[in-house]
């Protein structure tokens, strides 16, 4: 009977460990692998918010910057440079005056996110793979299709060089 | 021996069910309970993004609207009215011109989220508890402290009445 109880406890412990691992496992590299293979990663729209911004001029959009779990943790902990595996996503939409909001507010003041615009961009941190571009891989997807113009992608890094003091990342965390 | 195996299987199954429940359980009512008790709920900053907006005029902010799991599911499924348990959070920050972004872009165009502004607002759906205000409870926290001015809170509902056709919710989901 004692042996049976020991066996039982052993099996239960094993099951708990395996179940716990399976349920808490975060497939952090799945998104990086997808992006590396020129596929829009699934699930990025579920990532947590880093901050928001508005770009005037040619971009003329309103945008949100999201991060995967590694990126969010690094932001909140103040970890710089960002650790390998961090991914930052930039979504953007047309900057639309909202007539229905203005009507409710009783004044002209409201601008909302319209249709997706200027693609979805990603920065993937891999200090070895992307060593030649500051440890970050840059990519963009327009209507789900990867941007393949290497000069355009190089221009991402060129522009982000101005933020070398912040590990090449423009966006700061909005509390 | 056969009895022992049956017992073992029974215990393992029970442990799996309990562990699964415990690990996947979403404490959806915790946030609603906190808000109802005039406490800023923990964890709302981890909720997923619904959309972003810019308000000019007196508000003069840039904002993000986040939803708990029930709200996000309802948005994505197009479920209206929103089911009980849905909570929508509105965060806002000062609308700040970014000199460092403009420098990197080589032109004046960039506005980013500065300090938190205009409080954090919540709409909690409970069709019974908040029946007198369209099924939604409205609240606001300024620097973590609840707004207690009942006239101000009533003005939330007054303004949201203009969106009765959209279950009193201004914000539409940004894809």
mmCIF file of C-alpha atoms in Angstrom:
data_model
loop_
_atom_site.group_PDB
_atom_site.id
_atom_site.type_symbol
_atom_site.label_atom_id
_atom_site.label_comp_id
_atom_site.label_asym_id
_atom_site.label_seq_id
_atom_site.Cartn_x
_atom_site.Cartn_y
_atom_site.Cartn_z
ATOM 1 C CA UNK A 1 0.000 0.000 0.000
ATOM 2 C CA UNK A 2 2.861 2.379 0.887
ATOM 3 C CA UNK A 3 4.472 1.678 -2.502
ATOM 4 C CA UNK A 4 1.159 2.413 -4.211
ATOM 5 C CA UNK A 5 0.853 5.782 -2.496
ATOM 6 C CA UNK A 6 4.431 6.678 -3.451
ATOM 7 C CA UNK A 7 3.706 5.711 -7.056
ATOM 8 C CA UNK A 8 0.509 7.733 -6.979
ATOM 9 C CA UNK A 9 2.258 10.821 -5.619
ATOM 10 C CA UNK A 10 5.018 10.446 -8.187
ATOM 11 C CA UNK A 11 2.594 10.215 -11.085
ATOM 12 C CA UNK A 12 0.514 13.128 -9.809
ATOM 13 C CA UNK A 13 3.635 15.289 -9.436
ATOM 14 C CA UNK A 14 4.790 14.394 -12.930
ATOM 15 C CA UNK A 15 1.383 15.156 -14.401
ATOM 16 C CA UNK A 16 1.270 18.515 -12.610
ATOM 17 C CA UNK A 17 4.711 19.516 -13.863
ATOM 18 C CA UNK A 18 3.951 18.495 -17.452
ATOM 19 C CA UNK A 19 0.513 20.138 -17.404
ATOM 20 C CA UNK A 20 1.953 23.313 -15.883
ATOM 21 C CA UNK A 21 4.696 23.510 -18.518
ATOM 22 C CA UNK A 22 2.241 22.885 -21.334
ATOM 23 C CA UNK A 23 -0.223 25.504 -20.115
ATOM 24 C CA UNK A 24 2.259 28.257 -19.300
ATOM 25 C CA UNK A 25 4.607 27.738 -22.262
ATOM 26 C CA UNK A 26 4.895 30.901 -24.321
ATOM 27 C CA UNK A 27 5.856 30.212 -27.943
ATOM 28 C CA UNK A 28 8.018 33.342 -27.993
ATOM 29 C CA UNK A 29 10.089 32.240 -30.942
ATOM 30 C CA UNK A 30 7.128 31.398 -33.133
ATOM 31 C CA UNK A 31 6.607 35.052 -34.080
ATOM 32 C CA UNK A 32 10.319 35.636 -34.689
ATOM 33 C CA UNK A 33 10.455 32.520 -36.869
ATOM 34 C CA UNK A 34 7.401 33.625 -38.860
ATOM 35 C CA UNK A 35 8.805 37.108 -39.460
ATOM 36 C CA UNK A 36 12.175 35.641 -40.431
ATOM 37 C CA UNK A 37 10.332 33.449 -42.970
ATOM 38 C CA UNK A 38 8.518 36.535 -44.354
ATOM 39 C CA UNK A 39 5.191 35.525 -42.812
ATOM 40 C CA UNK A 40 3.021 37.874 -40.780
ATOM 41 C CA UNK A 41 3.066 36.296 -37.304
ATOM 42 C CA UNK A 42 -0.236 35.197 -35.832
ATOM 43 C CA UNK A 43 -1.194 36.683 -32.517
ATOM 44 C CA UNK A 44 0.751 39.964 -32.612
ATOM 45 C CA UNK A 45 -2.567 41.862 -32.365
ATOM 46 C CA UNK A 46 -2.910 40.320 -28.881
ATOM 47 C CA UNK A 47 0.381 41.757 -27.643
ATOM 48 C CA UNK A 48 0.362 44.353 -24.925
ATOM 49 C CA UNK A 49 0.509 48.085 -25.501
ATOM 50 C CA UNK A 50 3.806 49.977 -25.256
ATOM 51 C CA UNK A 51 2.569 53.379 -26.396
ATOM 52 C CA UNK A 52 0.645 55.384 -28.998
ATOM 53 C CA UNK A 53 1.655 58.179 -31.364
ATOM 54 C CA UNK A 54 0.519 60.414 -34.177
ATOM 55 C CA UNK A 55 2.624 61.053 -37.281
ATOM 56 C CA UNK A 56 1.746 63.989 -39.502
ATOM 57 C CA UNK A 57 3.251 64.650 -42.954
ATOM 58 C CA UNK A 58 3.491 61.896 -45.528
ATOM 59 C CA UNK A 59 2.793 59.140 -42.992
ATOM 60 C CA UNK A 60 -0.372 60.912 -41.738
ATOM 61 C CA UNK A 61 -1.473 58.170 -39.347
ATOM 62 C CA UNK A 62 -2.286 57.350 -35.736
ATOM 63 C CA UNK A 63 -0.373 54.373 -34.392
ATOM 64 C CA UNK A 64 0.040 51.887 -31.598
ATOM 65 C CA UNK A 65 3.239 50.126 -30.634
ATOM 66 C CA UNK A 66 2.815 46.671 -29.091
ATOM 67 C CA UNK A 67 5.385 44.320 -27.596
ATOM 68 C CA UNK A 68 5.665 40.600 -27.057
ATOM 69 C CA UNK A 69 6.160 39.381 -23.476
ATOM 70 C CA UNK A 70 9.968 39.735 -23.594
ATOM 71 C CA UNK A 71 9.743 43.295 -24.920
ATOM 72 C CA UNK A 72 7.111 44.358 -22.366
ATOM 73 C CA UNK A 73 9.142 42.910 -19.488
ATOM 74 C CA UNK A 74 12.284 44.692 -20.707
ATOM 75 C CA UNK A 75 10.398 47.984 -20.999
ATOM 76 C CA UNK A 76 8.940 47.696 -17.505
ATOM 77 C CA UNK A 77 12.215 46.540 -15.949
ATOM 78 C CA UNK A 78 14.208 49.167 -17.842
ATOM 79 C CA UNK A 79 16.451 46.471 -19.353
ATOM 80 C CA UNK A 80 18.684 47.926 -22.090
ATOM 81 C CA UNK A 81 19.812 46.707 -24.496
ATOM 82 C CA UNK A 82 16.644 44.695 -25.090
ATOM 83 C CA UNK A 83 17.220 40.946 -24.680
ATOM 84 C CA UNK A 84 17.178 38.573 -27.624
ATOM 85 C CA UNK A 85 13.633 37.473 -28.389
ATOM 86 C CA UNK A 86 12.113 40.907 -27.832
ATOM 87 C CA UNK A 87 9.776 41.920 -30.650
ATOM 88 C CA UNK A 88 8.188 45.328 -31.104
ATOM 89 C CA UNK A 89 5.257 45.764 -33.501
ATOM 90 C CA UNK A 90 4.102 49.076 -34.955
ATOM 91 C CA UNK A 91 0.498 49.170 -36.189
ATOM 92 C CA UNK A 92 -0.951 52.266 -37.858
ATOM 93 C CA UNK A 93 -4.295 53.473 -39.127
ATOM 94 C CA UNK A 94 -5.566 56.458 -41.086
ATOM 95 C CA UNK A 95 -6.166 59.516 -38.911
ATOM 96 C CA UNK A 96 -9.876 60.137 -39.331
ATOM 97 C CA UNK A 97 -12.003 62.941 -37.963
ATOM 98 C CA UNK A 98 -14.955 61.315 -36.179
ATOM 99 C CA UNK A 99 -18.231 63.060 -36.935
ATOM 100 C CA UNK A 100 -20.194 60.790 -34.600
ATOM 101 C CA UNK A 101 -17.802 61.439 -31.704
ATOM 102 C CA UNK A 102 -17.878 65.185 -32.378
ATOM 103 C CA UNK A 103 -21.658 65.113 -32.342
ATOM 104 C CA UNK A 104 -21.663 63.365 -28.942
ATOM 105 C CA UNK A 105 -19.049 65.757 -27.537
ATOM 106 C CA UNK A 106 -20.866 68.747 -29.020
ATOM 107 C CA UNK A 107 -17.640 70.093 -30.538
ATOM 108 C CA UNK A 108 -15.071 69.278 -33.232
ATOM 109 C CA UNK A 109 -12.202 67.552 -31.463
ATOM 110 C CA UNK A 110 -12.129 63.825 -32.112
ATOM 111 C CA UNK A 111 -9.811 61.835 -34.377
ATOM 112 C CA UNK A 112 -9.940 58.062 -34.459
ATOM 113 C CA UNK A 113 -8.183 55.116 -36.081
ATOM 114 C CA UNK A 114 -9.621 54.382 -39.529
ATOM 115 C CA UNK A 115 -8.386 51.750 -41.942
ATOM 116 C CA UNK A 116 -4.978 50.117 -41.466
ATOM 117 C CA UNK A 117 -2.261 52.222 -43.124
ATOM 118 C CA UNK A 118 1.498 52.206 -43.712
ATOM 119 C CA UNK A 119 1.760 48.464 -43.061
ATOM 120 C CA UNK A 120 2.599 46.595 -39.886
ATOM 121 C CA UNK A 121 6.254 46.872 -38.927
ATOM 122 C CA UNK A 122 8.315 44.661 -36.645
ATOM 123 C CA UNK A 123 11.676 44.934 -34.919
ATOM 124 C CA UNK A 124 13.005 41.539 -33.821
ATOM 125 C CA UNK A 125 15.933 41.462 -31.406
ATOM 126 C CA UNK A 126 18.580 38.853 -32.169
ATOM 127 C CA UNK A 127 22.009 40.190 -31.361
ATOM 128 C CA UNK A 128 23.774 37.503 -33.425
ATOM 129 C CA UNK A 129 21.489 37.106 -36.428
ATOM 130 C CA UNK A 130 21.005 40.842 -36.899
ATOM 131 C CA UNK A 131 24.420 42.012 -35.640
ATOM 132 C CA UNK A 132 24.984 44.137 -38.754
ATOM 133 C CA UNK A 133 21.873 46.243 -38.038
ATOM 134 C CA UNK A 134 22.341 46.918 -34.340
ATOM 135 C CA UNK A 135 20.958 43.561 -33.229
ATOM 136 C CA UNK A 136 17.497 44.238 -34.652
ATOM 137 C CA UNK A 137 15.854 42.763 -37.745
ATOM 138 C CA UNK A 138 13.421 45.122 -39.467
ATOM 139 C CA UNK A 139 10.403 44.020 -41.462
ATOM 140 C CA UNK A 140 7.135 45.369 -42.805
ATOM 141 C CA UNK A 141 3.951 43.699 -43.987
ATOM 142 C CA UNK A 142 1.499 45.496 -46.272
ATOM 143 C CA UNK A 143 -1.905 43.815 -46.358
ATOM 144 C CA UNK A 144 -0.142 40.775 -44.915
ATOM 145 C CA UNK A 145 2.515 40.661 -47.634
ATOM 146 C CA UNK A 146 6.172 41.195 -46.714
ATOM 147 C CA UNK A 147 8.036 44.228 -47.980
ATOM 148 C CA UNK A 148 11.000 42.850 -49.938
ATOM 149 C CA UNK A 149 12.605 46.112 -51.087
ATOM 150 C CA UNK A 150 15.993 45.841 -49.366
ATOM 151 C CA UNK A 151 16.737 49.545 -49.772
ATOM 152 C CA UNK A 152 13.474 50.400 -48.018
ATOM 153 C CA UNK A 153 14.237 47.958 -45.203
ATOM 154 C CA UNK A 154 17.763 49.348 -44.872
ATOM 155 C CA UNK A 155 16.209 52.792 -44.490
ATOM 156 C CA UNK A 156 14.496 51.520 -41.296
ATOM 157 C CA UNK A 157 17.885 50.915 -39.713
ATOM 158 C CA UNK A 158 19.288 54.180 -41.057
ATOM 159 C CA UNK A 159 16.486 56.129 -39.366
ATOM 160 C CA UNK A 160 16.644 54.119 -36.126
ATOM 161 C CA UNK A 161 20.387 54.867 -35.810
ATOM 162 C CA UNK A 162 19.322 58.192 -34.326
ATOM 163 C CA UNK A 163 18.129 56.191 -31.314
ATOM 164 C CA UNK A 164 21.313 54.219 -30.699
ATOM 165 C CA UNK A 165 21.322 55.631 -27.126
ATOM 166 C CA UNK A 166 17.959 53.858 -26.579
ATOM 167 C CA UNK A 167 18.976 50.574 -28.241
ATOM 168 C CA UNK A 168 17.661 51.850 -31.617
ATOM 169 C CA UNK A 169 14.071 52.006 -30.359
ATOM 170 C CA UNK A 170 12.007 55.184 -30.819
ATOM 171 C CA UNK A 171 9.087 54.350 -28.568
ATOM 172 C CA UNK A 172 9.141 54.801 -24.820
ATOM 173 C CA UNK A 173 6.711 53.010 -22.527
ATOM 174 C CA UNK A 174 3.524 54.931 -21.725
ATOM 175 C CA UNK A 175 2.531 54.253 -18.097
ATOM 176 C CA UNK B 1 -3.958 -4.173 -8.900
ATOM 177 C CA UNK B 2 -6.850 -3.354 -11.219
ATOM 178 C CA UNK B 3 -8.444 -1.318 -8.438
ATOM 179 C CA UNK B 4 -5.168 0.542 -7.884
ATOM 180 C CA UNK B 5 -4.907 1.480 -11.559
ATOM 181 C CA UNK B 6 -8.508 2.678 -11.560
ATOM 182 C CA UNK B 7 -7.788 4.777 -8.473
ATOM 183 C CA UNK B 8 -4.624 6.123 -10.068
ATOM 184 C CA UNK B 9 -6.411 7.098 -13.273
ATOM 185 C CA UNK B 10 -9.194 8.719 -11.293
ATOM 186 C CA UNK B 11 -6.811 10.800 -9.215
ATOM 187 C CA UNK B 12 -4.730 11.803 -12.256
ATOM 188 C CA UNK B 13 -7.864 12.876 -14.123
ATOM 189 C CA UNK B 14 -9.061 14.893 -11.134
ATOM 190 C CA UNK B 15 -5.659 16.561 -10.748
ATOM 191 C CA UNK B 16 -5.583 17.412 -14.460
ATOM 192 C CA UNK B 17 -9.021 18.978 -14.343
ATOM 193 C CA UNK B 18 -8.264 20.995 -11.209
ATOM 194 C CA UNK B 19 -4.836 22.072 -12.498
ATOM 195 C CA UNK B 20 -6.297 23.004 -15.861
ATOM 196 C CA UNK B 21 -9.031 25.071 -14.259
ATOM 197 C CA UNK B 22 -6.585 26.779 -11.939
ATOM 198 C CA UNK B 23 -4.131 27.628 -14.716
ATOM 199 C CA UNK B 24 -6.641 28.823 -17.274
ATOM 200 C CA UNK B 25 -9.014 30.538 -14.875
ATOM 201 C CA UNK B 26 -9.375 34.211 -15.741
ATOM 202 C CA UNK B 27 -10.316 36.310 -12.695
ATOM 203 C CA UNK B 28 -12.659 38.393 -14.850
ATOM 204 C CA UNK B 29 -14.737 39.627 -11.965
ATOM 205 C CA UNK B 30 -11.752 40.775 -9.928
ATOM 206 C CA UNK B 31 -11.429 43.976 -11.962
ATOM 207 C CA UNK B 32 -15.190 44.617 -11.878
ATOM 208 C CA UNK B 33 -15.211 44.060 -8.109
ATOM 209 C CA UNK B 34 -12.250 46.410 -7.614
ATOM 210 C CA UNK B 35 -13.861 49.158 -9.697
ATOM 211 C CA UNK B 36 -17.173 48.673 -7.883
ATOM 212 C CA UNK B 37 -15.267 49.095 -4.595
ATOM 213 C CA UNK B 38 -13.639 52.321 -5.910
ATOM 214 C CA UNK B 39 -10.233 50.687 -6.314
ATOM 215 C CA UNK B 40 -8.139 50.937 -9.489
ATOM 216 C CA UNK B 41 -8.038 47.333 -10.725
ATOM 217 C CA UNK B 42 -4.647 45.692 -11.019
ATOM 218 C CA UNK B 43 -3.700 44.375 -14.391
ATOM 219 C CA UNK B 44 -5.819 46.582 -16.669
ATOM 220 C CA UNK B 45 -2.603 47.884 -18.297
ATOM 221 C CA UNK B 46 -2.076 44.326 -19.587
ATOM 222 C CA UNK B 47 -5.413 44.238 -21.390
ATOM 223 C CA UNK B 48 -5.468 44.073 -25.159
ATOM 224 C CA UNK B 49 -5.835 47.048 -27.460
ATOM 225 C CA UNK B 50 -9.216 47.992 -28.919
ATOM 226 C CA UNK B 51 -8.186 51.233 -30.631
ATOM 227 C CA UNK B 52 -6.429 54.586 -30.321
ATOM 228 C CA UNK B 53 -7.638 58.164 -30.689
ATOM 229 C CA UNK B 54 -6.702 61.811 -30.374
ATOM 230 C CA UNK B 55 -8.896 64.396 -28.657
ATOM 231 C CA UNK B 56 -8.224 68.068 -29.276
ATOM 232 C CA UNK B 57 -9.849 70.926 -27.339
ATOM 233 C CA UNK B 58 -10.003 70.884 -23.568
ATOM 234 C CA UNK B 59 -9.102 67.196 -23.331
ATOM 235 C CA UNK B 60 -6.010 67.662 -25.555
ATOM 236 C CA UNK B 61 -4.716 64.113 -25.237
ATOM 237 C CA UNK B 62 -3.780 60.976 -27.149
ATOM 238 C CA UNK B 63 -5.494 57.864 -25.882
ATOM 239 C CA UNK B 64 -5.701 54.104 -26.016
ATOM 240 C CA UNK B 65 -8.775 52.012 -25.339
ATOM 241 C CA UNK B 66 -8.125 48.546 -23.904
ATOM 242 C CA UNK B 67 -10.532 45.706 -23.180
ATOM 243 C CA UNK B 68 -10.615 42.742 -20.838
ATOM 244 C CA UNK B 69 -10.970 39.288 -22.423
ATOM 245 C CA UNK B 70 -14.773 39.408 -22.512
ATOM 246 C CA UNK B 71 -14.775 42.833 -24.180
ATOM 247 C CA UNK B 72 -12.147 41.858 -26.777
ATOM 248 C CA UNK B 73 -14.029 38.670 -27.662
ATOM 249 C CA UNK B 74 -17.284 40.611 -28.041
ATOM 250 C CA UNK B 75 -15.592 43.187 -30.271
ATOM 251 C CA UNK B 76 -14.046 40.527 -32.489
ATOM 252 C CA UNK B 77 -17.217 38.439 -32.657
ATOM 253 C CA UNK B 78 -19.394 41.510 -33.200
ATOM 254 C CA UNK B 79 -21.511 40.636 -30.154
ATOM 255 C CA UNK B 80 -23.875 43.484 -29.280
ATOM 256 C CA UNK B 81 -24.996 44.323 -26.714
ATOM 257 C CA UNK B 82 -21.740 43.530 -24.908
ATOM 258 C CA UNK B 83 -22.123 40.640 -22.462
ATOM 259 C CA UNK B 84 -22.022 41.142 -18.718
ATOM 260 C CA UNK B 85 -18.436 41.119 -17.491
ATOM 261 C CA UNK B 86 -17.083 43.167 -20.390
ATOM 262 C CA UNK B 87 -14.871 46.028 -19.225
ATOM 263 C CA UNK B 88 -13.478 48.783 -21.411
ATOM 264 C CA UNK B 89 -10.621 50.982 -20.165
ATOM 265 C CA UNK B 90 -9.672 54.379 -21.568
ATOM 266 C CA UNK B 91 -6.109 55.521 -20.882
ATOM 267 C CA UNK B 92 -4.880 58.933 -22.001
ATOM 268 C CA UNK B 93 -1.639 60.872 -22.070
ATOM 269 C CA UNK B 94 -0.576 64.402 -22.906
ATOM 270 C CA UNK B 95 -0.095 64.961 -26.634
ATOM 271 C CA UNK B 96 3.578 65.900 -26.860
ATOM 272 C CA UNK B 97 5.588 66.954 -29.892
ATOM 273 C CA UNK B 98 8.650 64.708 -30.011
ATOM 274 C CA UNK B 99 11.810 66.631 -30.812
ATOM 275 C CA UNK B 100 13.942 63.490 -30.832
ATOM 276 C CA UNK B 101 11.597 61.715 -33.248
ATOM 277 C CA UNK B 102 11.446 64.770 -35.501
ATOM 278 C CA UNK B 103 15.241 64.909 -35.522
ATOM 279 C CA UNK B 104 15.429 61.260 -36.624
ATOM 280 C CA UNK B 105 12.719 61.736 -39.263
ATOM 281 C CA UNK B 106 14.333 64.979 -40.457
ATOM 282 C CA UNK B 107 11.019 66.808 -40.293
ATOM 283 C CA UNK B 108 8.420 68.055 -37.804
ATOM 284 C CA UNK B 109 5.676 65.440 -37.716
ATOM 285 C CA UNK B 110 5.789 63.340 -34.571
ATOM 286 C CA UNK B 111 3.540 63.486 -31.511
ATOM 287 C CA UNK B 112 3.865 60.965 -28.729
ATOM 288 C CA UNK B 113 2.228 60.012 -25.439
ATOM 289 C CA UNK B 114 3.624 62.071 -22.566
ATOM 290 C CA UNK B 115 2.477 61.941 -18.965
ATOM 291 C CA UNK B 116 -0.824 60.291 -18.028
ATOM 292 C CA UNK B 117 -3.679 62.792 -18.350
ATOM 293 C CA UNK B 118 -7.454 63.011 -17.840
ATOM 294 C CA UNK B 119 -7.493 59.940 -15.601
ATOM 295 C CA UNK B 120 -8.150 56.309 -16.412
ATOM 296 C CA UNK B 121 -11.799 55.614 -17.200
ATOM 297 C CA UNK B 122 -13.690 52.334 -17.108
ATOM 298 C CA UNK B 123 -17.024 51.097 -18.418
ATOM 299 C CA UNK B 124 -18.142 47.885 -16.689
ATOM 300 C CA UNK B 125 -21.014 45.938 -18.222
ATOM 301 C CA UNK B 126 -23.530 44.535 -15.740
ATOM 302 C CA UNK B 127 -27.012 44.684 -17.196
ATOM 303 C CA UNK B 128 -28.675 44.241 -13.792
ATOM 304 C CA UNK B 129 -26.446 46.255 -11.481
ATOM 305 C CA UNK B 130 -26.185 49.183 -13.879
ATOM 306 C CA UNK B 131 -29.617 48.902 -15.507
ATOM 307 C CA UNK B 132 -30.377 52.584 -14.886
ATOM 308 C CA UNK B 133 -27.374 53.692 -16.967
ATOM 309 C CA UNK B 134 -27.763 51.471 -19.998
ATOM 310 C CA UNK B 135 -26.173 48.413 -18.371
ATOM 311 C CA UNK B 136 -22.793 50.100 -17.943
ATOM 312 C CA UNK B 137 -21.130 51.413 -14.795
ATOM 313 C CA UNK B 138 -18.875 54.418 -15.379
ATOM 314 C CA UNK B 139 -15.847 55.262 -13.275
ATOM 315 C CA UNK B 140 -12.689 57.334 -13.406
ATOM 316 C CA UNK B 141 -9.438 57.216 -11.459
ATOM 317 C CA UNK B 142 -7.148 60.233 -11.234
ATOM 318 C CA UNK B 143 -3.664 59.316 -10.017
ATOM 319 C CA UNK B 144 -5.217 56.080 -8.807
ATOM 320 C CA UNK B 145 -7.929 57.843 -6.772
ATOM 321 C CA UNK B 146 -11.589 57.354 -7.692
ATOM 322 C CA UNK B 147 -13.649 60.261 -8.970
ATOM 323 C CA UNK B 148 -16.568 60.564 -6.553
ATOM 324 C CA UNK B 149 -18.380 63.557 -8.089
ATOM 325 C CA UNK B 150 -21.703 61.932 -8.991
ATOM 326 C CA UNK B 151 -22.665 64.744 -11.384
ATOM 327 C CA UNK B 152 -19.415 64.223 -13.297
ATOM 328 C CA UNK B 153 -19.984 60.471 -13.447
ATOM 329 C CA UNK B 154 -23.558 60.994 -14.589
ATOM 330 C CA UNK B 155 -22.184 63.174 -17.399
ATOM 331 C CA UNK B 156 -20.337 60.065 -18.719
ATOM 332 C CA UNK B 157 -23.651 58.325 -19.294
ATOM 333 C CA UNK B 158 -25.252 61.484 -20.694
ATOM 334 C CA UNK B 159 -22.543 61.750 -23.324
ATOM 335 C CA UNK B 160 -22.497 58.005 -24.116
ATOM 336 C CA UNK B 161 -26.266 58.111 -24.766
ATOM 337 C CA UNK B 162 -25.364 59.367 -28.225
ATOM 338 C CA UNK B 163 -23.987 55.876 -28.885
ATOM 339 C CA UNK B 164 -27.047 53.919 -27.821
ATOM 340 C CA UNK B 165 -27.054 52.290 -31.292
ATOM 341 C CA UNK B 166 -23.602 50.869 -30.467
ATOM 342 C CA UNK B 167 -24.469 49.751 -26.917
ATOM 343 C CA UNK B 168 -23.288 53.136 -25.557
ATOM 344 C CA UNK B 169 -19.677 52.520 -26.617
ATOM 345 C CA UNK B 170 -17.805 55.157 -28.632
ATOM 346 C CA UNK B 171 -14.800 53.111 -29.661
ATOM 347 C CA UNK B 172 -14.795 50.711 -32.594
ATOM 348 C CA UNK B 173 -12.218 47.966 -32.921
ATOM 349 C CA UNK B 174 -9.105 48.873 -34.954
ATOM 350 C CA UNK B 175 -8.021 45.821 -36.984
#
